[in-house]
GROMACS .gro file of C-alpha atoms in nm:
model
  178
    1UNK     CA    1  -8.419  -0.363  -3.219
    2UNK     CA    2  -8.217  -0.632  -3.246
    3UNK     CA    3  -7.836  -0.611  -3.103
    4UNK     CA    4  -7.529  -0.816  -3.185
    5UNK     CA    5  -7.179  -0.769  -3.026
    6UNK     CA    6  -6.805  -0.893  -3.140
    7UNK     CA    7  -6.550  -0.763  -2.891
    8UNK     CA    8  -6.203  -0.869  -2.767
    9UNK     CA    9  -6.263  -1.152  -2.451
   10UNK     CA   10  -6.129  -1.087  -2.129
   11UNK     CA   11  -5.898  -1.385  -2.226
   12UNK     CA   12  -5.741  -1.168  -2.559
   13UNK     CA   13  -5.724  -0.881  -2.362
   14UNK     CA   14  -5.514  -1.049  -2.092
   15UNK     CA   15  -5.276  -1.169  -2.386
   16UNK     CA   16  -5.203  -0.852  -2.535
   17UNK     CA   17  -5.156  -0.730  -2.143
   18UNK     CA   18  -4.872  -0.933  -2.130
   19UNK     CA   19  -4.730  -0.848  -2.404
   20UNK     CA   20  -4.670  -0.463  -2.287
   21UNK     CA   21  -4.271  -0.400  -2.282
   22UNK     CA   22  -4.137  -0.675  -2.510
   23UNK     CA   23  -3.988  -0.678  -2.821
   24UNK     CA   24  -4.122  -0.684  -3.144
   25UNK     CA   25  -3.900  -0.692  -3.495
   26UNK     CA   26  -4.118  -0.881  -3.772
   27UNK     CA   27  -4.450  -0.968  -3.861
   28UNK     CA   28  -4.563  -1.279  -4.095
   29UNK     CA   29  -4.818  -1.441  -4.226
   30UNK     CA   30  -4.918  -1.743  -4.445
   31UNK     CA   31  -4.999  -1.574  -4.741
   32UNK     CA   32  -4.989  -1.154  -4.747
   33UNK     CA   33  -4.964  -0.846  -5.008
   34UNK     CA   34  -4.860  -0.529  -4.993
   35UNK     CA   35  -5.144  -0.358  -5.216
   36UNK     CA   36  -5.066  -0.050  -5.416
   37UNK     CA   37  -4.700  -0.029  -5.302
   38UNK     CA   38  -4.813   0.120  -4.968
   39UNK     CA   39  -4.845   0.059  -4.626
   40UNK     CA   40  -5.151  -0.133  -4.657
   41UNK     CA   41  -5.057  -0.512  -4.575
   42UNK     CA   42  -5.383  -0.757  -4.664
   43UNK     CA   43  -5.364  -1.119  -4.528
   44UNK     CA   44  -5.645  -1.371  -4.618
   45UNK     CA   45  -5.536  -1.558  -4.297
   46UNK     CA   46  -5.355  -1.399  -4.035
   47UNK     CA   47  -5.034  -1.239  -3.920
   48UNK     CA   48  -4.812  -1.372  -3.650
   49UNK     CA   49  -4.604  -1.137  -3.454
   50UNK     CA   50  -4.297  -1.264  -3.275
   51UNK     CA   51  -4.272  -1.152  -2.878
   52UNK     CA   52  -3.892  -1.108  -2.781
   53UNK     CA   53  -3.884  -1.457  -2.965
   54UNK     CA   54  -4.009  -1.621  -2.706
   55UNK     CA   55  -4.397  -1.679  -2.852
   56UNK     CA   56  -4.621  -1.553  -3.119
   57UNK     CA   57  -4.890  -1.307  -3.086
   58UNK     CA   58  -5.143  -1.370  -3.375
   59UNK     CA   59  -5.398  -1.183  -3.540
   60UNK     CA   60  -5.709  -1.338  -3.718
   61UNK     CA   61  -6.065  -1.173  -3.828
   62UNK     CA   62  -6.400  -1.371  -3.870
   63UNK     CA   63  -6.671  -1.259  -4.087
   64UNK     CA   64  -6.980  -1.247  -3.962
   65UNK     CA   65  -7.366  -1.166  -4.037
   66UNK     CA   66  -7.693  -1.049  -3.908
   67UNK     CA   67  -8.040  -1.212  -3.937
   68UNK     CA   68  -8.060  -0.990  -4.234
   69UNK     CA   69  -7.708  -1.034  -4.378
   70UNK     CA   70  -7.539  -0.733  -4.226
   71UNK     CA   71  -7.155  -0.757  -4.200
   72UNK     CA   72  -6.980  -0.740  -3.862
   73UNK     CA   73  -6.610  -0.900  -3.802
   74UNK     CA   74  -6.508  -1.026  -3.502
   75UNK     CA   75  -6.087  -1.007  -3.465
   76UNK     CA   76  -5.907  -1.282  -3.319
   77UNK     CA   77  -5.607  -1.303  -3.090
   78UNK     CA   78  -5.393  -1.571  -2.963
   79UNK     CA   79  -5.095  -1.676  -2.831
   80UNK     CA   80  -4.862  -2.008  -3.000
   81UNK     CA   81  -4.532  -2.109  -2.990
   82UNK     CA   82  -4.532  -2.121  -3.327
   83UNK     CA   83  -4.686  -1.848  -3.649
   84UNK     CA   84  -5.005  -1.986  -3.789
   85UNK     CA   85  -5.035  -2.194  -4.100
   86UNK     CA   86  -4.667  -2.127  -4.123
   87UNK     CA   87  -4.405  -2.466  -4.121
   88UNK     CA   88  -4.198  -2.349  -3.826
   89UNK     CA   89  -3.886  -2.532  -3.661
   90UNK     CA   90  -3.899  -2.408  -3.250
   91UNK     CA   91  -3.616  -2.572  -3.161
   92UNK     CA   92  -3.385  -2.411  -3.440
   93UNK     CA   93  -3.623  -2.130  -3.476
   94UNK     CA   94  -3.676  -2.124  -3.825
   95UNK     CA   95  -3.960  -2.141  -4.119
   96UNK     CA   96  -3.983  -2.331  -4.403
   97UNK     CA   97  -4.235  -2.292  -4.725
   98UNK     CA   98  -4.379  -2.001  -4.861
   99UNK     CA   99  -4.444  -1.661  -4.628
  100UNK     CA  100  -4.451  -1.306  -4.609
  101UNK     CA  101  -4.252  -1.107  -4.332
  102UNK     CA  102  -4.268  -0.775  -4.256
  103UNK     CA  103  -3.980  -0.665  -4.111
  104UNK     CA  104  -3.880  -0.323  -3.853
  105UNK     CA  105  -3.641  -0.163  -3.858
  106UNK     CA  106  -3.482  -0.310  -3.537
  107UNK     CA  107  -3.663  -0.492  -3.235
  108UNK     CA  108  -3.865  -0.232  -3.065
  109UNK     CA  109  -4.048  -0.231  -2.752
  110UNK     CA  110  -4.416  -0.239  -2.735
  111UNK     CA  111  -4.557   0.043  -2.506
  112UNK     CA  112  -4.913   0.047  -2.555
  113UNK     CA  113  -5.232  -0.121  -2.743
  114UNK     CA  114  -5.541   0.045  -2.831
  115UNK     CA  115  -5.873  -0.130  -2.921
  116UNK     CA  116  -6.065   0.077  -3.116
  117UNK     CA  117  -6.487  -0.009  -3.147
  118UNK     CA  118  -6.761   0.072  -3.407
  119UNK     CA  119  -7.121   0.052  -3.364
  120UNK     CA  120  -7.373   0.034  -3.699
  121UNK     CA  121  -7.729   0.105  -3.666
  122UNK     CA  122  -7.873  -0.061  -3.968
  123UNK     CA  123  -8.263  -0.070  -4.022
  124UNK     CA  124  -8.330  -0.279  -3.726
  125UNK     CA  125  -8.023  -0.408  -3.639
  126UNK     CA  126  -7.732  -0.265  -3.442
  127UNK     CA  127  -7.395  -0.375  -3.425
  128UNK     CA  128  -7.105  -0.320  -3.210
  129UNK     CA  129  -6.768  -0.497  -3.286
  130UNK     CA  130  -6.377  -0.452  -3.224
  131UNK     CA  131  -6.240  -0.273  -3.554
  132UNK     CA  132  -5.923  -0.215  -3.479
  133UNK     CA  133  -5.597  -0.307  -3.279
  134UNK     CA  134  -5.332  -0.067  -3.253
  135UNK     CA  135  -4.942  -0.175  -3.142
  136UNK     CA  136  -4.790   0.147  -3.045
  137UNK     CA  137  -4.381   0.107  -3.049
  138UNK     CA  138  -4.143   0.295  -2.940
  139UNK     CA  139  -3.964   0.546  -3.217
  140UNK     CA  140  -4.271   0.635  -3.296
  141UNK     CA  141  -4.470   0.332  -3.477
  142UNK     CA  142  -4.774   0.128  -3.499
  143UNK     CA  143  -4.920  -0.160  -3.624
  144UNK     CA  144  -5.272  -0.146  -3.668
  145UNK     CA  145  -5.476  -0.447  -3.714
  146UNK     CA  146  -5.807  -0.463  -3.906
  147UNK     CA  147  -6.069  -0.699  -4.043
  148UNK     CA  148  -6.010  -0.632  -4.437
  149UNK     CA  149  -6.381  -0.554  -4.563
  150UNK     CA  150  -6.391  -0.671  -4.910
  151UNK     CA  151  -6.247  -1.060  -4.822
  152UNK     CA  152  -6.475  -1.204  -4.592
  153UNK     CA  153  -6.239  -1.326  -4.325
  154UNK     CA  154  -5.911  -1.093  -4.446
  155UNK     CA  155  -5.699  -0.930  -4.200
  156UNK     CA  156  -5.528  -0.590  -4.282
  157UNK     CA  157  -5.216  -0.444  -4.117
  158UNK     CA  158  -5.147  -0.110  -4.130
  159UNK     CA  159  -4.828   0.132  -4.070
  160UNK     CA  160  -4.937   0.475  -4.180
  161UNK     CA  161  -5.100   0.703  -3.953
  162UNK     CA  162  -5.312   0.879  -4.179
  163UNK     CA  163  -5.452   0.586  -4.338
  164UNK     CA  164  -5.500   0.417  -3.942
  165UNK     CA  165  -5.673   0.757  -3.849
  166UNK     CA  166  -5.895   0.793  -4.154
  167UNK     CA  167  -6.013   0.422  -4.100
  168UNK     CA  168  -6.099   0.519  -3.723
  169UNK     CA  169  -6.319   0.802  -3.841
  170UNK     CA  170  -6.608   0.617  -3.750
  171UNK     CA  171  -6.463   0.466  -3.426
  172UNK     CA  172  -6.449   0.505  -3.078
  173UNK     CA  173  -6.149   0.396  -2.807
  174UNK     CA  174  -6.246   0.130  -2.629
  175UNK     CA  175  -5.971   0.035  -2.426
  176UNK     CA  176  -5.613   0.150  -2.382
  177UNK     CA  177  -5.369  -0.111  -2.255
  178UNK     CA  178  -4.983  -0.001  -2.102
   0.00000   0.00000   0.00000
């Protein structure tokens, strides 16, 4: 049986470490939709989250493929001083040219991630891959991250819990970070 893996590096892993107790108020991205007037964000780039204002945490999903054309996504995170494929100013902090932003309430604190992994057994292939990144904030809300299915390397965001839980379904926890 043949066996491919996507997961989080030790290096991504270390940057959402860091990024336990800091702020968080808005979200963007280059070019994002809210679908069905929900809480379903879809991104065909990526979404850049500013941390206390100080640097952005960003999201991004890969497509990938087995031998024999099976899907897998491998999600993406990095650090910047700046959101990706948006025109930003850092001195004056400010953006120019089209973008979506999804804004909280208020700046809230981020207490804990999740990384959530599934594993497909498909003929003779098996695949395990990151699904899912969870931002747990204080007052009760999270930002889940996933690789959006149907655009080959679309990111979704997610604020509703049902909706995050009935995507994990097929999931397991992987790693809790705090």
């Amino acid at each position: 049986m043949k066996q491919y893996s996507a997961q989080l590096e030790e290096q991504q892993i270390e940057i959402l470490r860091n990024c336990i107790g800091k702020q968080i108020q808005f979200v963007n991205s280059p070019g994002a939709e809210n679908r069905y007037n929900s809480t379903y964000i879809g991104s065909y780039y990526s979404f850049s989250i500013s941390i206390d204002n100080d640097f952005f945490l960003i999201f991004k999903n890969v497509w990938l493929e087995t031998d024999v054309y099976n899907d897998y996504w491998k999600l993406i995170v990095e650090c910047g001083d700046k959101p990706d494929g948006i025109i930003y100013n850092i001195k004056q902090r400010s953006y120019s040219g089209p973008h979506f932003t999804y804004h909280l309430p208020q700046a809230l604190r981020l207490e804990k991630i999740e990384i959530y992994q599934k594993t497909e057994l498909i003929g003779e292939e098996q695949v395990h891959f990151d699904y899912a990144v969870l931002l747990h904030l204080e007052e009760d809300i999270t930002l889940a991250f996933f690789p959006m299915e149907s655009i080959a390397d679309g990111i979704e965001m997610n604020t509703n819990k049902e909706h995050i839980n009935q995507a994990l379904n097929d999931c397991s926890l992987r790693k809790v970070i705090m």
